[in-house]
Coordinates of C-alpha atoms in Angstrom, one line a residue:
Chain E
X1 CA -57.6 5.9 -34.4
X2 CA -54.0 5.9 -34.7
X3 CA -52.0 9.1 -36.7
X4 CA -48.5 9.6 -37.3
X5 CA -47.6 13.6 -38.1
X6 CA -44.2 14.0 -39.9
X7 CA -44.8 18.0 -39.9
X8 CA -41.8 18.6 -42.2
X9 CA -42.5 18.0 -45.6
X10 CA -39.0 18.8 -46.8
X11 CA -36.0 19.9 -45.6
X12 CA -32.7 20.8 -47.3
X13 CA -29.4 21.0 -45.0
X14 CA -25.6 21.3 -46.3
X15 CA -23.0 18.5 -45.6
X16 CA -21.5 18.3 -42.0
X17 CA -24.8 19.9 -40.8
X18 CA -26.9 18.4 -37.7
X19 CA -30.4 18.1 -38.6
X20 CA -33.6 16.9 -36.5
X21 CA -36.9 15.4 -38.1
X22 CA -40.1 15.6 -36.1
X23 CA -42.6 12.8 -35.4
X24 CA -46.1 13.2 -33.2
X25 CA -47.9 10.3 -33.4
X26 CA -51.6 9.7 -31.5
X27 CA -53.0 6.3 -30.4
X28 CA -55.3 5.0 -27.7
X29 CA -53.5 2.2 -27.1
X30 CA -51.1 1.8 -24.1
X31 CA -48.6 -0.2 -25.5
X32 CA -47.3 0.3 -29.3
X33 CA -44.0 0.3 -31.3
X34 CA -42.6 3.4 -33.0
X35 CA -40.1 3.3 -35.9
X36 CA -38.1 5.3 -38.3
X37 CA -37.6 3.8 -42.4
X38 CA -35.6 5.2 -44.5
X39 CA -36.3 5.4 -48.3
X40 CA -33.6 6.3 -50.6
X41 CA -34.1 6.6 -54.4
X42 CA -34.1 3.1 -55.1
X43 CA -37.5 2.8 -53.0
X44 CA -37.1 0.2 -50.9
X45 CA -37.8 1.0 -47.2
X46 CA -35.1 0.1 -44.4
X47 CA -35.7 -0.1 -41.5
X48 CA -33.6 1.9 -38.9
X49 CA -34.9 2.0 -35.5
X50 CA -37.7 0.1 -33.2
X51 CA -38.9 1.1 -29.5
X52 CA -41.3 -0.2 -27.9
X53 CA -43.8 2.2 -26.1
X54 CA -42.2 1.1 -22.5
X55 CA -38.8 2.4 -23.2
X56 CA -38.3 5.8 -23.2
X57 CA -34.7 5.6 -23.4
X58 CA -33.0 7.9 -26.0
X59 CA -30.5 5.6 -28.7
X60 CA -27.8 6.4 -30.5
X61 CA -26.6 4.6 -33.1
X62 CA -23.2 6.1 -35.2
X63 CA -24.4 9.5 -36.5
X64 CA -28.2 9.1 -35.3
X65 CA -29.9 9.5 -32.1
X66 CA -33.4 9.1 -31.5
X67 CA -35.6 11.1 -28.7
X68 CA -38.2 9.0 -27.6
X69 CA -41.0 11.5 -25.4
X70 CA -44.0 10.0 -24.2
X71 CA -45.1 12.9 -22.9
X72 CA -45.5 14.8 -25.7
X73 CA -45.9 11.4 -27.8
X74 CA -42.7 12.4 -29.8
X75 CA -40.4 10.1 -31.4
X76 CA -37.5 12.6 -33.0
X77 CA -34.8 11.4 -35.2
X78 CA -31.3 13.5 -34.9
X79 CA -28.5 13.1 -38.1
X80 CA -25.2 14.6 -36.9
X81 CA -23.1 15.5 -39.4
X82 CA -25.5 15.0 -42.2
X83 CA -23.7 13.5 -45.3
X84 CA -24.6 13.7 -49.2
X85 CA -25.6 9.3 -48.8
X86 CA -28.1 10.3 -45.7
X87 CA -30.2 12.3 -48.8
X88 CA -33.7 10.4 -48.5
X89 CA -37.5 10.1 -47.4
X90 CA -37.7 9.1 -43.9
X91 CA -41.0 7.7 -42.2
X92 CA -42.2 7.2 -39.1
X93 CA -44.8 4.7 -38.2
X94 CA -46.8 3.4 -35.4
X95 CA -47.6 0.0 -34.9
X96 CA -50.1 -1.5 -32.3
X97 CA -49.0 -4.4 -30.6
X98 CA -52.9 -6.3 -31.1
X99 CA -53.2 -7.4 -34.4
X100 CA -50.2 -5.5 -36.2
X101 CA -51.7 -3.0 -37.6
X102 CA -49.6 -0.1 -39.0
X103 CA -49.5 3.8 -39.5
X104 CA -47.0 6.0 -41.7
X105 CA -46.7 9.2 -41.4
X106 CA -46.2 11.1 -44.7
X107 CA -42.3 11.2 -44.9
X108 CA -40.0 14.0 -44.4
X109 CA -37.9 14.2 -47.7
X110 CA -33.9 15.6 -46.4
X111 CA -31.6 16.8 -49.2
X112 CA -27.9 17.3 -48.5
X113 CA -26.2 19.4 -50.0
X114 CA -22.2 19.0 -50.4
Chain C
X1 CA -32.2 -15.3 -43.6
X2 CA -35.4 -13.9 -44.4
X3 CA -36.4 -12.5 -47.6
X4 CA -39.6 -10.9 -49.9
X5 CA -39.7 -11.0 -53.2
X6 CA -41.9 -8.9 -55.7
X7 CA -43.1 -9.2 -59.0
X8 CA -43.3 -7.6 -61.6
X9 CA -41.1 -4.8 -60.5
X10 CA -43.0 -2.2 -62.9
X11 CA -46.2 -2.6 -65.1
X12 CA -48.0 -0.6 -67.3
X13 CA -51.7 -1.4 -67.6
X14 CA -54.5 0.5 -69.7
X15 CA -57.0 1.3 -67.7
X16 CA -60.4 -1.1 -67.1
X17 CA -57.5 -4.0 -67.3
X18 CA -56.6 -6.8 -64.7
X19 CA -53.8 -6.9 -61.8
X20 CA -51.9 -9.3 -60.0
X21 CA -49.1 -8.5 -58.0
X22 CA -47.5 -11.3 -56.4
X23 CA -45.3 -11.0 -52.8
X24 CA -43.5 -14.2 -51.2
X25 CA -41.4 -14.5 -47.9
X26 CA -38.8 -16.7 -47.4
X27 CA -37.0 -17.6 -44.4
X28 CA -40.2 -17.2 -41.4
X29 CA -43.6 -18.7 -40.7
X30 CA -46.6 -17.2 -39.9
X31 CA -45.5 -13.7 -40.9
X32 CA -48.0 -10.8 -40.5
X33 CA -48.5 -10.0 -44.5
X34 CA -48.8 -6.3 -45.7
X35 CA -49.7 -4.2 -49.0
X36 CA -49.1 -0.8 -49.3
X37 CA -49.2 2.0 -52.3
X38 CA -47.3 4.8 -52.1
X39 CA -48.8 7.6 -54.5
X40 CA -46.0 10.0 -56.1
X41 CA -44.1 12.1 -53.9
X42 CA -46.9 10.8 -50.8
X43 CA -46.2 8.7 -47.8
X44 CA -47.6 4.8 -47.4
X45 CA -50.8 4.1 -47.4
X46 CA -51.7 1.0 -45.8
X47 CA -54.6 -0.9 -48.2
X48 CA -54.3 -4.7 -46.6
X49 CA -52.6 -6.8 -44.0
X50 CA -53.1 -9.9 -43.1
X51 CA -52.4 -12.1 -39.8
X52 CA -53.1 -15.6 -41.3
X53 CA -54.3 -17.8 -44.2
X54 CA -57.4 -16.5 -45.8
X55 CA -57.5 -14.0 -43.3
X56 CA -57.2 -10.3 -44.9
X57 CA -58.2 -6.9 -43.0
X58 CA -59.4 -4.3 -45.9
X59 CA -58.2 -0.5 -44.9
X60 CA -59.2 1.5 -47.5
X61 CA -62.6 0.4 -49.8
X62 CA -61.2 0.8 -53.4
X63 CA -61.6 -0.9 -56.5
X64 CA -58.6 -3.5 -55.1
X65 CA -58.7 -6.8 -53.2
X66 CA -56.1 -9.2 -51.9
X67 CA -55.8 -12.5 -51.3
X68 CA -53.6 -15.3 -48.9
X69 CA -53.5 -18.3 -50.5
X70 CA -50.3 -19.9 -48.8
X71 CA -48.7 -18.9 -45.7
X72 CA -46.3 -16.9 -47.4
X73 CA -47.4 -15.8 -50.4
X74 CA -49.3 -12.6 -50.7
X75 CA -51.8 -11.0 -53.5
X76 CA -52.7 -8.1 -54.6
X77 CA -55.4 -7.7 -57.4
X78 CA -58.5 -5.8 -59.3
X79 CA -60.6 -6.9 -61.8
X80 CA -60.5 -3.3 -63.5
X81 CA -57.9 -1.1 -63.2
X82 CA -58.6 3.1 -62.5
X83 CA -56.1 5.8 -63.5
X84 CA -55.9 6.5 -59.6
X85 CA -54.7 3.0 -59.0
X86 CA -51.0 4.3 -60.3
X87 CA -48.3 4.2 -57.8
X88 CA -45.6 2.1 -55.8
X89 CA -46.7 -0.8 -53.9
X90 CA -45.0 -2.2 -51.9
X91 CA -45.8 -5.5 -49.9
X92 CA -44.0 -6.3 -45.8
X93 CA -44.1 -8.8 -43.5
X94 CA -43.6 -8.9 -39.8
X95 CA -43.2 -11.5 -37.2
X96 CA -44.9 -11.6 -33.7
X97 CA -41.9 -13.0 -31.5
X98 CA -38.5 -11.0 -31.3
X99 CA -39.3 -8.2 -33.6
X100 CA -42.7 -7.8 -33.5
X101 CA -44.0 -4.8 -35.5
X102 CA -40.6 -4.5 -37.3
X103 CA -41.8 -4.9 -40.7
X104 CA -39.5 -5.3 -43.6
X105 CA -40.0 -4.3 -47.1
X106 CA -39.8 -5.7 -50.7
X107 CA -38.2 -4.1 -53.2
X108 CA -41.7 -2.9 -54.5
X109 CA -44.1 -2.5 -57.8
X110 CA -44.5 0.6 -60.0
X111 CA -47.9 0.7 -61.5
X112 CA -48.8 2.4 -63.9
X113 CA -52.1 2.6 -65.4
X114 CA -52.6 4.5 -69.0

């Protein structure tokens, strides 16, 4: 069975802060994608980042980075200089590459605060 | 470009009374369908997906069902609605070449049932 653990329910930074949210995940499978969504008030996900199970290369994309450990079947997601517009829920989900089928983790809900 | 569309964009039902929520994709073919309900303040549970035409995978048993009439056209119902059924759902697609496993969101339905 697959599970995503997003361990940090909530977490509350001030502007200009760096702040890291944590995602486990557990599957069987040997090949899989991991993502990160991003839910702001409004409530529509969007989607920010894909990676594929093979590539353990870390990305950067602006302000974000993601960490990508298969080792420790980690998939961490870094903000650097957090700003009051990056205040959301963000998920992390597993999908297996057989028939599609997907797994959230709970969401991490970031506040922050000017 | 791709897009889903879903309607209504919030109900409120009395309880022991009908659903239908309706998602449509524009824009692909042969998209991997998905419904899921997001409970206040939780994270996404996944109740159906769907890789095909009359072809629905059932996660969670529950008073729901959901059907696949047209390739891209995606329903959600229940002949009788529970209290518990309240919540945001919110319907996805994917594709299987290019970004497989990316799946990407509608703007979602909140239910509520009196």
């Amino acid at each position: 069975a697959q599970k995503v653990t997003q361990a940090q329910t909530e977490i509350s930074v001030v502007e200009k802060e760096d702040v890291t949210l944590d995602c486990v995940y557990e599957t069987r499978d040997t090949t899989y994608y991991l993502f990160w969504y991003k839910q702001p008030p409004s409530g529509e996900l969007v989607f920010l980042i894909r990676r594929n199970s093979f590539d353990e290369q870390n990305e950067i994309s602006g302000r974000y980075s993601w960490n990508f450990q298969k080792s420790t079947s980690s998939f961490n997601f870094t903000i650097t200089a957090s700003q009051v517009v990056d205040s959301a829920v963000y998920f992390c989900a597993l999908v297996n590459t057989n028939a599609g089928k997907s797994t959230f983790g709970d969401g991490t809900t970031l506040t922050v605060k000017p | 470009s791709q897009t889903i569309h879903q309607w209504p964009a919030t109900l409120v039902q009395p309880v022991g009374s009908p659903l239908s929520l309706e998602c449509t994709v524009e824009g692909t073919s042969n998209p991997n369908l998905y419904w899921y309900r997001q409970a206040a303040g939780r994270g996404l549970q996944l109740l159906f997906y769907s890789v095909g035409i009359g072809q629905i995978s059932s996660e969670v048993p529950q008073n729901l069902s959901a059907s696949r009439p047209q390739d891209r056209q995606f329903i959600l119902s229940s002949k009788k609605l529970l209290l518990s059924d309240s919540g945001f759902y919110l319907c996805a697609w994917s594709v299987l070449a290019g970004g497989f496993g990316t799946q990407y969101f509608g703007p979602g339905t909140r239910l509520t049932v009196l």
